[in-house]
Coordinates of C-alpha atoms in Angstrom, one line a residue:
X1 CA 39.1 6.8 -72.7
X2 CA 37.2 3.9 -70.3
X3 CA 33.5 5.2 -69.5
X4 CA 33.5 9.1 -69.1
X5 CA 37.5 9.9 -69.3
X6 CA 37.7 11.8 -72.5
X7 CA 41.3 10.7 -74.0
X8 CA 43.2 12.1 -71.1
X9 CA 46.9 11.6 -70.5
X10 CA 47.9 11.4 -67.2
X11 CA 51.8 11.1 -65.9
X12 CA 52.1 9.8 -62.3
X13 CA 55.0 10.5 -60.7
X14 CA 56.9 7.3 -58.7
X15 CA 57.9 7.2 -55.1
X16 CA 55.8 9.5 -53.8
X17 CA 52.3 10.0 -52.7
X18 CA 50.0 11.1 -55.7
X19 CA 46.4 12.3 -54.4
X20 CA 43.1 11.6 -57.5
X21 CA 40.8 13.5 -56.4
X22 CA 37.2 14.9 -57.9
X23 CA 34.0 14.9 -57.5
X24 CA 32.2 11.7 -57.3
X25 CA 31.5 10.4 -61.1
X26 CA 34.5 12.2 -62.2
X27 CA 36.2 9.2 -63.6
X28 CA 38.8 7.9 -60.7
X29 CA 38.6 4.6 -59.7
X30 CA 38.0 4.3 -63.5
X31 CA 41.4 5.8 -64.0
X32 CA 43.1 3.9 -61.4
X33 CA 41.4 0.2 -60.7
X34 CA 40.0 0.3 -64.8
X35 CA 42.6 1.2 -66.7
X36 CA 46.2 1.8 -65.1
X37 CA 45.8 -1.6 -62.6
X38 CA 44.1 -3.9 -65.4
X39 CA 46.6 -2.7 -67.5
X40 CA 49.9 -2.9 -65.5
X41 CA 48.6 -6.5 -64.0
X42 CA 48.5 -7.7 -67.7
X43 CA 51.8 -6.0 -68.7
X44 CA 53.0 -8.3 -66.0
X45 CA 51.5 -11.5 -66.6
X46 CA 49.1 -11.7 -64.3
X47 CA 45.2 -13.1 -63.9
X48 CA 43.2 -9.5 -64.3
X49 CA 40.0 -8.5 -65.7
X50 CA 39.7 -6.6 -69.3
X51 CA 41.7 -3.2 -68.4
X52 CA 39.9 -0.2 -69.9
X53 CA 40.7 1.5 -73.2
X54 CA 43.9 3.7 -73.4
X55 CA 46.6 4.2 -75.9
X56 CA 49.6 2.8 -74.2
X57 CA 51.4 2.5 -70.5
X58 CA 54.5 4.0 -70.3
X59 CA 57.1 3.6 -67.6
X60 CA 55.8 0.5 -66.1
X61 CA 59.0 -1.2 -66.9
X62 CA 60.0 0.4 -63.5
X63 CA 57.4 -0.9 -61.3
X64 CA 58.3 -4.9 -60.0
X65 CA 54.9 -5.0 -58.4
X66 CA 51.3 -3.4 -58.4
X67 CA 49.1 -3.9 -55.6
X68 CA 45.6 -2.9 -55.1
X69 CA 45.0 -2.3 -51.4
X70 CA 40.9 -1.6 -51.1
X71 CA 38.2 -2.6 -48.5
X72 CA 37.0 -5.9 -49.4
X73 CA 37.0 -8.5 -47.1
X74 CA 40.3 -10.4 -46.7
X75 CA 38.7 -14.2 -46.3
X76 CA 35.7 -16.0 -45.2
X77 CA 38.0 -18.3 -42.5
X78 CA 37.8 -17.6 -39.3
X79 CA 40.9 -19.2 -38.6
X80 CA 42.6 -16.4 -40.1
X81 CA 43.5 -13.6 -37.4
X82 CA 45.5 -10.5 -37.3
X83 CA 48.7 -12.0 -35.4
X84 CA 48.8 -14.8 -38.7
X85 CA 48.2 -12.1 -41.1
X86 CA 51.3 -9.9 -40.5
X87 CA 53.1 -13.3 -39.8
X88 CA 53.6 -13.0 -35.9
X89 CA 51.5 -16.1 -34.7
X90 CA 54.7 -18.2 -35.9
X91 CA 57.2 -17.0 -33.5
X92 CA 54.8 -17.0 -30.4
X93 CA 54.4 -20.5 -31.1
X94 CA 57.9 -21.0 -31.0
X95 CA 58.3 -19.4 -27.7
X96 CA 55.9 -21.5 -26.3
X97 CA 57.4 -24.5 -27.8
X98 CA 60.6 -23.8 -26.1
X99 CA 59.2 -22.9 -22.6
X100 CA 60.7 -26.1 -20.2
X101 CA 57.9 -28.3 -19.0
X102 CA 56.6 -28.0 -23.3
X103 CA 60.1 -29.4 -24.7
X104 CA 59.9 -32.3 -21.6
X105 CA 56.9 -32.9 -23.0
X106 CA 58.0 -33.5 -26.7
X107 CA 55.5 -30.4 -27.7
X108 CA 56.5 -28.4 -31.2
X109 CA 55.5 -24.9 -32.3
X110 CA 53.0 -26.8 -34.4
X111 CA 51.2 -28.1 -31.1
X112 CA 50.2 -24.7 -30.3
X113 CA 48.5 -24.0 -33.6
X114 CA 44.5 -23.8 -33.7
X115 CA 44.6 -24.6 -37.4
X116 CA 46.1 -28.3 -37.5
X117 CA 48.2 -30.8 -35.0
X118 CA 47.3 -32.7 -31.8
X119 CA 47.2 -29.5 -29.7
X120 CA 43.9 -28.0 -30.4
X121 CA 40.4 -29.3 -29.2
X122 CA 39.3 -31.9 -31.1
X123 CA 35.3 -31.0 -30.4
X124 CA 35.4 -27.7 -32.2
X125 CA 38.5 -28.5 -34.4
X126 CA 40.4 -25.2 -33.1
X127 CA 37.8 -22.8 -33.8
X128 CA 36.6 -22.1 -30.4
X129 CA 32.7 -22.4 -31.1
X130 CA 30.2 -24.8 -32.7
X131 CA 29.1 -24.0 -36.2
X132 CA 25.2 -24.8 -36.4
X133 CA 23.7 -24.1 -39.5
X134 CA 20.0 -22.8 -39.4
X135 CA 17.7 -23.6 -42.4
X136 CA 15.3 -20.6 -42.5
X137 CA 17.3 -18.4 -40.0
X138 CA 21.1 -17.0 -39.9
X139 CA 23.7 -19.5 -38.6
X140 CA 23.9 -19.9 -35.2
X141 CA 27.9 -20.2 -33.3
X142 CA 27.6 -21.6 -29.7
X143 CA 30.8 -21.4 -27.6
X144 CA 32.7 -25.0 -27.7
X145 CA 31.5 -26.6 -24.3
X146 CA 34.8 -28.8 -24.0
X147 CA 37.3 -25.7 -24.1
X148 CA 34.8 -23.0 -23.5
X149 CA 36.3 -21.3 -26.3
X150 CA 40.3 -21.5 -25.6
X151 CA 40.5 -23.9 -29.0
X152 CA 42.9 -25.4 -26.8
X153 CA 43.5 -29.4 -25.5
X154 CA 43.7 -28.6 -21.3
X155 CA 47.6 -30.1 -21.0
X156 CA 48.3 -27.4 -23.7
X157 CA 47.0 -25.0 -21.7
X158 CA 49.4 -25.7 -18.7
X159 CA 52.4 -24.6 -20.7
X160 CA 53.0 -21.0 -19.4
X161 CA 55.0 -18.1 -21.1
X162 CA 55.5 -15.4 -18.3
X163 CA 52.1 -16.6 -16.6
X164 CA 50.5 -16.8 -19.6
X165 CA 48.5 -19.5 -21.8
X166 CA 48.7 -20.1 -25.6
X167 CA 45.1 -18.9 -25.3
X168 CA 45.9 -15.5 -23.2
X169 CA 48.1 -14.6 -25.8
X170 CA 45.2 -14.8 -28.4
X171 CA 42.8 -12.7 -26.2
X172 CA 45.4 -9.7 -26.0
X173 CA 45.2 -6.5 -27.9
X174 CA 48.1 -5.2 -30.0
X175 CA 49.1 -3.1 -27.2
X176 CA 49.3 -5.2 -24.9
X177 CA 51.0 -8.1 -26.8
X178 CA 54.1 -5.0 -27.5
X179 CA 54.6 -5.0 -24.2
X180 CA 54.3 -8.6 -23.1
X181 CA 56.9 -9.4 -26.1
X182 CA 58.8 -6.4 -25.3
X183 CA 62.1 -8.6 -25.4
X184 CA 61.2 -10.7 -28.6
X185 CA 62.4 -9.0 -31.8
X186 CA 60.7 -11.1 -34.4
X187 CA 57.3 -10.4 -32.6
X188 CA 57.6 -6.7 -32.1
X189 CA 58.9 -6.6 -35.8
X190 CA 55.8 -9.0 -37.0
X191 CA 53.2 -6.8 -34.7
X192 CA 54.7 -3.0 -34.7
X193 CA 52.6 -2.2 -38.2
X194 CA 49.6 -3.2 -36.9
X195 CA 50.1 0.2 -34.2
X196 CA 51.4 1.9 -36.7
X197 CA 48.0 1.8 -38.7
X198 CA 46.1 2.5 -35.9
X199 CA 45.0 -0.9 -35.3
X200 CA 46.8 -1.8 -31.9
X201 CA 43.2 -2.4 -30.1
X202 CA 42.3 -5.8 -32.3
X203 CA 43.0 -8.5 -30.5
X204 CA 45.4 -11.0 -32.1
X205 CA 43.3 -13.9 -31.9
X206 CA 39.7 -11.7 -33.2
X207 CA 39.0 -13.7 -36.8
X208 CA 39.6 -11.5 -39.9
X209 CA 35.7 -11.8 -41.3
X210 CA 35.0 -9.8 -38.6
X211 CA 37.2 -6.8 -39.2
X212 CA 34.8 -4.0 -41.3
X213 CA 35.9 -3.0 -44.3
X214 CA 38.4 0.3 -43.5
X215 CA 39.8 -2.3 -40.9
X216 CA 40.5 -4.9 -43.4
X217 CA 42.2 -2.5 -45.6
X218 CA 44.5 -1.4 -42.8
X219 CA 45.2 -4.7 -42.0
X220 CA 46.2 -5.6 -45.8
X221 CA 48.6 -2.6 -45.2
X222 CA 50.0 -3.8 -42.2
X223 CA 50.8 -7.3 -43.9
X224 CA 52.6 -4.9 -46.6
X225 CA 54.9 -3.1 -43.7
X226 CA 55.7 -6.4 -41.6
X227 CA 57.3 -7.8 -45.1
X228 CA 59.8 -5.2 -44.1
X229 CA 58.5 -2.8 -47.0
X230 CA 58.0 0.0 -44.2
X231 CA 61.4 -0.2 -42.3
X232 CA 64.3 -0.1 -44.1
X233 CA 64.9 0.1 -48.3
X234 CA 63.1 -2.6 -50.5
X235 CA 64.4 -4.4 -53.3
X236 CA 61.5 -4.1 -55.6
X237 CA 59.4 -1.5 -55.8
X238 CA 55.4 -1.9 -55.3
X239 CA 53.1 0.4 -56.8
X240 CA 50.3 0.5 -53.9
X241 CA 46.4 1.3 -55.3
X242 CA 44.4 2.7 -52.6
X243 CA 40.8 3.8 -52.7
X244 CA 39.6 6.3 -49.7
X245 CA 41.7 4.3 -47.1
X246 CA 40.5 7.1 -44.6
X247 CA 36.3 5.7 -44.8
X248 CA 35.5 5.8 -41.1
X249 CA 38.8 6.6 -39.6
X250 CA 39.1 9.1 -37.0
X251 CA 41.3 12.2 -37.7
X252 CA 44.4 10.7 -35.0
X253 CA 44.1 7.6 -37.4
X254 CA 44.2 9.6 -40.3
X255 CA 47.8 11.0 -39.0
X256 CA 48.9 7.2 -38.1
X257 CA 48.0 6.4 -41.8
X258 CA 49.7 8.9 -43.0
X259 CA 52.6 7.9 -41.1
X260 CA 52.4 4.4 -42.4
X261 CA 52.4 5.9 -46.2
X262 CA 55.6 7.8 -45.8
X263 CA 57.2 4.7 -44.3
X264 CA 56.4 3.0 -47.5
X265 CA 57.5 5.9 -49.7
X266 CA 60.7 5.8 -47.8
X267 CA 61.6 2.1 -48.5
X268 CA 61.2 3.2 -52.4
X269 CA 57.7 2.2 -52.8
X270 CA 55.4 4.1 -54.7
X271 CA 51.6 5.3 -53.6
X272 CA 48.5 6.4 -55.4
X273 CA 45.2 7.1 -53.1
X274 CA 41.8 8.1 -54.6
X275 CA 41.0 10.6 -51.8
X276 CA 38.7 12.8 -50.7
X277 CA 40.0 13.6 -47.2
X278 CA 41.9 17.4 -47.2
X279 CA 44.4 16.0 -45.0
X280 CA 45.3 13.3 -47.2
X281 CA 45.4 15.5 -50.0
X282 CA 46.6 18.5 -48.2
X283 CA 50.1 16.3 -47.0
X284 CA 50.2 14.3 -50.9
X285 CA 53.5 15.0 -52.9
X286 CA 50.9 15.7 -55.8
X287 CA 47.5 16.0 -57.0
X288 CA 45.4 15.2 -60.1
X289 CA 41.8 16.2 -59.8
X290 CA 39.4 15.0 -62.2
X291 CA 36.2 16.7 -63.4
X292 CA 34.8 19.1 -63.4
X293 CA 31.4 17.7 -62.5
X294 CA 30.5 14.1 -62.5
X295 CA 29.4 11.7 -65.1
X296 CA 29.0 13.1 -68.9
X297 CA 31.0 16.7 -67.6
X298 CA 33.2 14.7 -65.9
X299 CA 36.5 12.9 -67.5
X300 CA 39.1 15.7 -67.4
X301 CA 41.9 16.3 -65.5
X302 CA 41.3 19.9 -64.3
X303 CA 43.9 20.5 -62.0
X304 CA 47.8 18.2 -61.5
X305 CA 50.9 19.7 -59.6
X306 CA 51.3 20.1 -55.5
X307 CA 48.3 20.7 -53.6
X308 CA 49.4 24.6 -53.4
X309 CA 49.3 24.5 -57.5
X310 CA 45.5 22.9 -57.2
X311 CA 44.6 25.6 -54.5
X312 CA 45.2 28.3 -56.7
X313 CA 43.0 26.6 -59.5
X314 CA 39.8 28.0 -59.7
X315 CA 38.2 25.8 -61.8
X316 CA 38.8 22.9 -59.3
X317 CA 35.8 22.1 -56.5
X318 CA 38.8 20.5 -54.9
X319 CA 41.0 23.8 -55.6
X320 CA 38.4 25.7 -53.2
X321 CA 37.7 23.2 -50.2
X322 CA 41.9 23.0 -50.6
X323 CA 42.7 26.5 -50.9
X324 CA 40.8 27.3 -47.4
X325 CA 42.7 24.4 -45.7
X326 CA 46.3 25.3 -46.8
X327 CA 44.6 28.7 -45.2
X328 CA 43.8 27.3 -42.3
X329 CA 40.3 28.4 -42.5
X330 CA 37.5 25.4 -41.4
X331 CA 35.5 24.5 -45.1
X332 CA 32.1 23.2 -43.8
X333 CA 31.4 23.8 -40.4
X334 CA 29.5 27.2 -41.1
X335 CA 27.4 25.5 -43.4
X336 CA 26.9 22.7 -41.4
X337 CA 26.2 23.7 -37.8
X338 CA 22.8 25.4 -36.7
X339 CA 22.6 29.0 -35.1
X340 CA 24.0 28.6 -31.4
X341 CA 20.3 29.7 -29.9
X342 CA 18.5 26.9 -32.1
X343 CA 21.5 24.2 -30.6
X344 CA 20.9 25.9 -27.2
X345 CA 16.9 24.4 -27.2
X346 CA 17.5 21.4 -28.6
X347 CA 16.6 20.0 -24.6
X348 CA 13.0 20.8 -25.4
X349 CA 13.1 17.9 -28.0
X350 CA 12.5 14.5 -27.4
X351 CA 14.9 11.9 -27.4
X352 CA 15.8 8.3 -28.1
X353 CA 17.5 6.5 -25.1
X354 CA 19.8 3.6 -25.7
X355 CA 20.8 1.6 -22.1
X356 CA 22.5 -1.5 -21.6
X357 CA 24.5 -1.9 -25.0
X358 CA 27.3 -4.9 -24.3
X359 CA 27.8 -5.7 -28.5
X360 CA 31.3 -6.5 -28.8
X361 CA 33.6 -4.4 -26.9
X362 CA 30.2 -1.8 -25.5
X363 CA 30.8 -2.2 -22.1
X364 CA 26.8 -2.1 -20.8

């Protein structure tokens, strides 16, 4: 009964993928991150805030695990990267540190770590770039002028894998890192999630601050899947929290996502995603929608059962958008696109010209 939820019981089922959905102000992330995650964090021992009023939790003795997957910011270091994150920086290392010319040269796996030992540039410590903190103005980062970035000592640099430096390695996307490694297990084990949630064009070396937020969250996913929770049976079972994982994503995204969830589902995990996006909700094992409206007429569960069973409720906003997607009919796109003769002289309008964009990866 947290906020607006007016003494609802709710009943979740496990190992699948559940679907809360409503209008916004209809009580969901209250429901989920309030109450239920509060809750079952303290049923378990664990730090949490003040979970939200409700009766009782029942069933929880089932879960080993609840994790709350959402879009903010994995760390301020920018040490951290997405080859450390799903635990794949480790075994490069190691292949370097077995390469000839490194082991007659007394060199470890921990010489080719950026974050400690007598392999990285001392100037910069590893980072790559200067740190110069501006009073009045936002901090400035210059690129290290003794390894022009690499993080790297020179001699470190000579060690070659295949051609390649420690710091060639760091500059390659997913993609290209699959095939590179193509013959090394652990690595395509430690960087296969990160294609399978449609991040395979980060580079591995790219810091994690700079990820945005629906990145992040895939990422956090990613780490979940390279634990081996996404490839073969688990021997706990997590009870993953997600809130609108599909924010930005593009619809081919959405289907590696959705992908990724199942893969979870099938090593006996359990998922719950406050969604809006009818694909999400169109492919969920089941649905509760919350509403009707938002705020003060919000706080009831209008609609639970398979998204066919919430189609055919007509007292659910969700029900309607749903009902003409299982139909195959487009929802919006009458509403939302002009008359074909207005688009047609658009040309007569004036426009704004953008030329030369090089920001990150714009290529001029």
């Amino acid at each position: 009964s947290q906020h607006n939820l007016k003494h609802i019981d709710v009943k979740l089922p496990l190992k699948r993928l559940v679907c809360i959905t409503g209008v916004s102000g209809s009580g969901k992330s209250t429901l989920i991150q309030d109450v239920m995650y509060n809750a079952l964090r303290k049923l378990q021992g664990k730090p949490v805030e003040t979970p939200g009023a409700c009766r009782a939790i029942k069933g929880h003795e089932d879960i080993d695990e609840v994790v709350s997957v959402d879009q903010s910011p994995i760390g301020k270091t920018t040490r951290s990267n997405p080859a450390s994150f799903v635990g794949a920086w480790k075994a490069i290392r190691e292949l370097f540190a077995a390469e000839p010319l490194a082991r007659e040269r007394g060199y470890r796996a921990s010489t080719f770590s950026f974050n400690s030992g007598s392999g990285r540039c001392p100037t910069c410590g590893g980072n790559g770039f200067e740190h110069v903190e501006m009073q009045f103005l936002s901090d400035v980062y210059l690129r290290c002028p003794d390894c022009n970035g690499t993080r790297y000592r020179p001699e470190v640099l000579e060690i070659r894998l295949d051609g390649k430096s420690v710091a060639d390695v760091l500059d390659m996307t997913v993609t290209e890192a699959l095939v590179f490694f193509a013959a090394t297990r652990a690595v395509q084990n430690a960087l296969a999630p990160l294609a399978a949630v449609g991040l395979d064009y980060l580079r591995l070396g790219q810091p994690v601050p700079t990820l945005s937020g629906g990145e992040a969250q895939r990422l956090k996913l990613a780490g979940h899947l390279a634990k081996g929770g996404g490839s073969v049976p688990s021997k706990s079972h997590t009870l993953f929290l997600f809130d609108e994982p599909t924010t930005g994503l593009h619809f081919d995204d959405i289907r590696k996502l959705l992908g990724a969830f199942r893969r979870l589902i099938g090593a006996g995990h359990s998922l719950v995603v406050i969604e809006h996006n009818l694909d999400v909700i169109g492919a969920a094992d089941w649905v509760i929608d919350l509403g009707p409206e938002g705020g003060t007429a919000g706080g009831e569960i209008v609609a639970a059962g398979t998204p066919e069973e919430v189609a055919r409720n007509r007292r659910s906003h969700t029900g309607t958008f749903l009902r003409r997607y299982l139909a195959g009919r487009s929802t919006l796109r009458s509403q939302s696109l002009p008359p074909a003769a207005q688009r047609r002289s658009s040309a007569k309008y004036s426009k704004i010209g953008i030329s030369g964009a090089k920001e990150h990866n714009l290529r001029n």
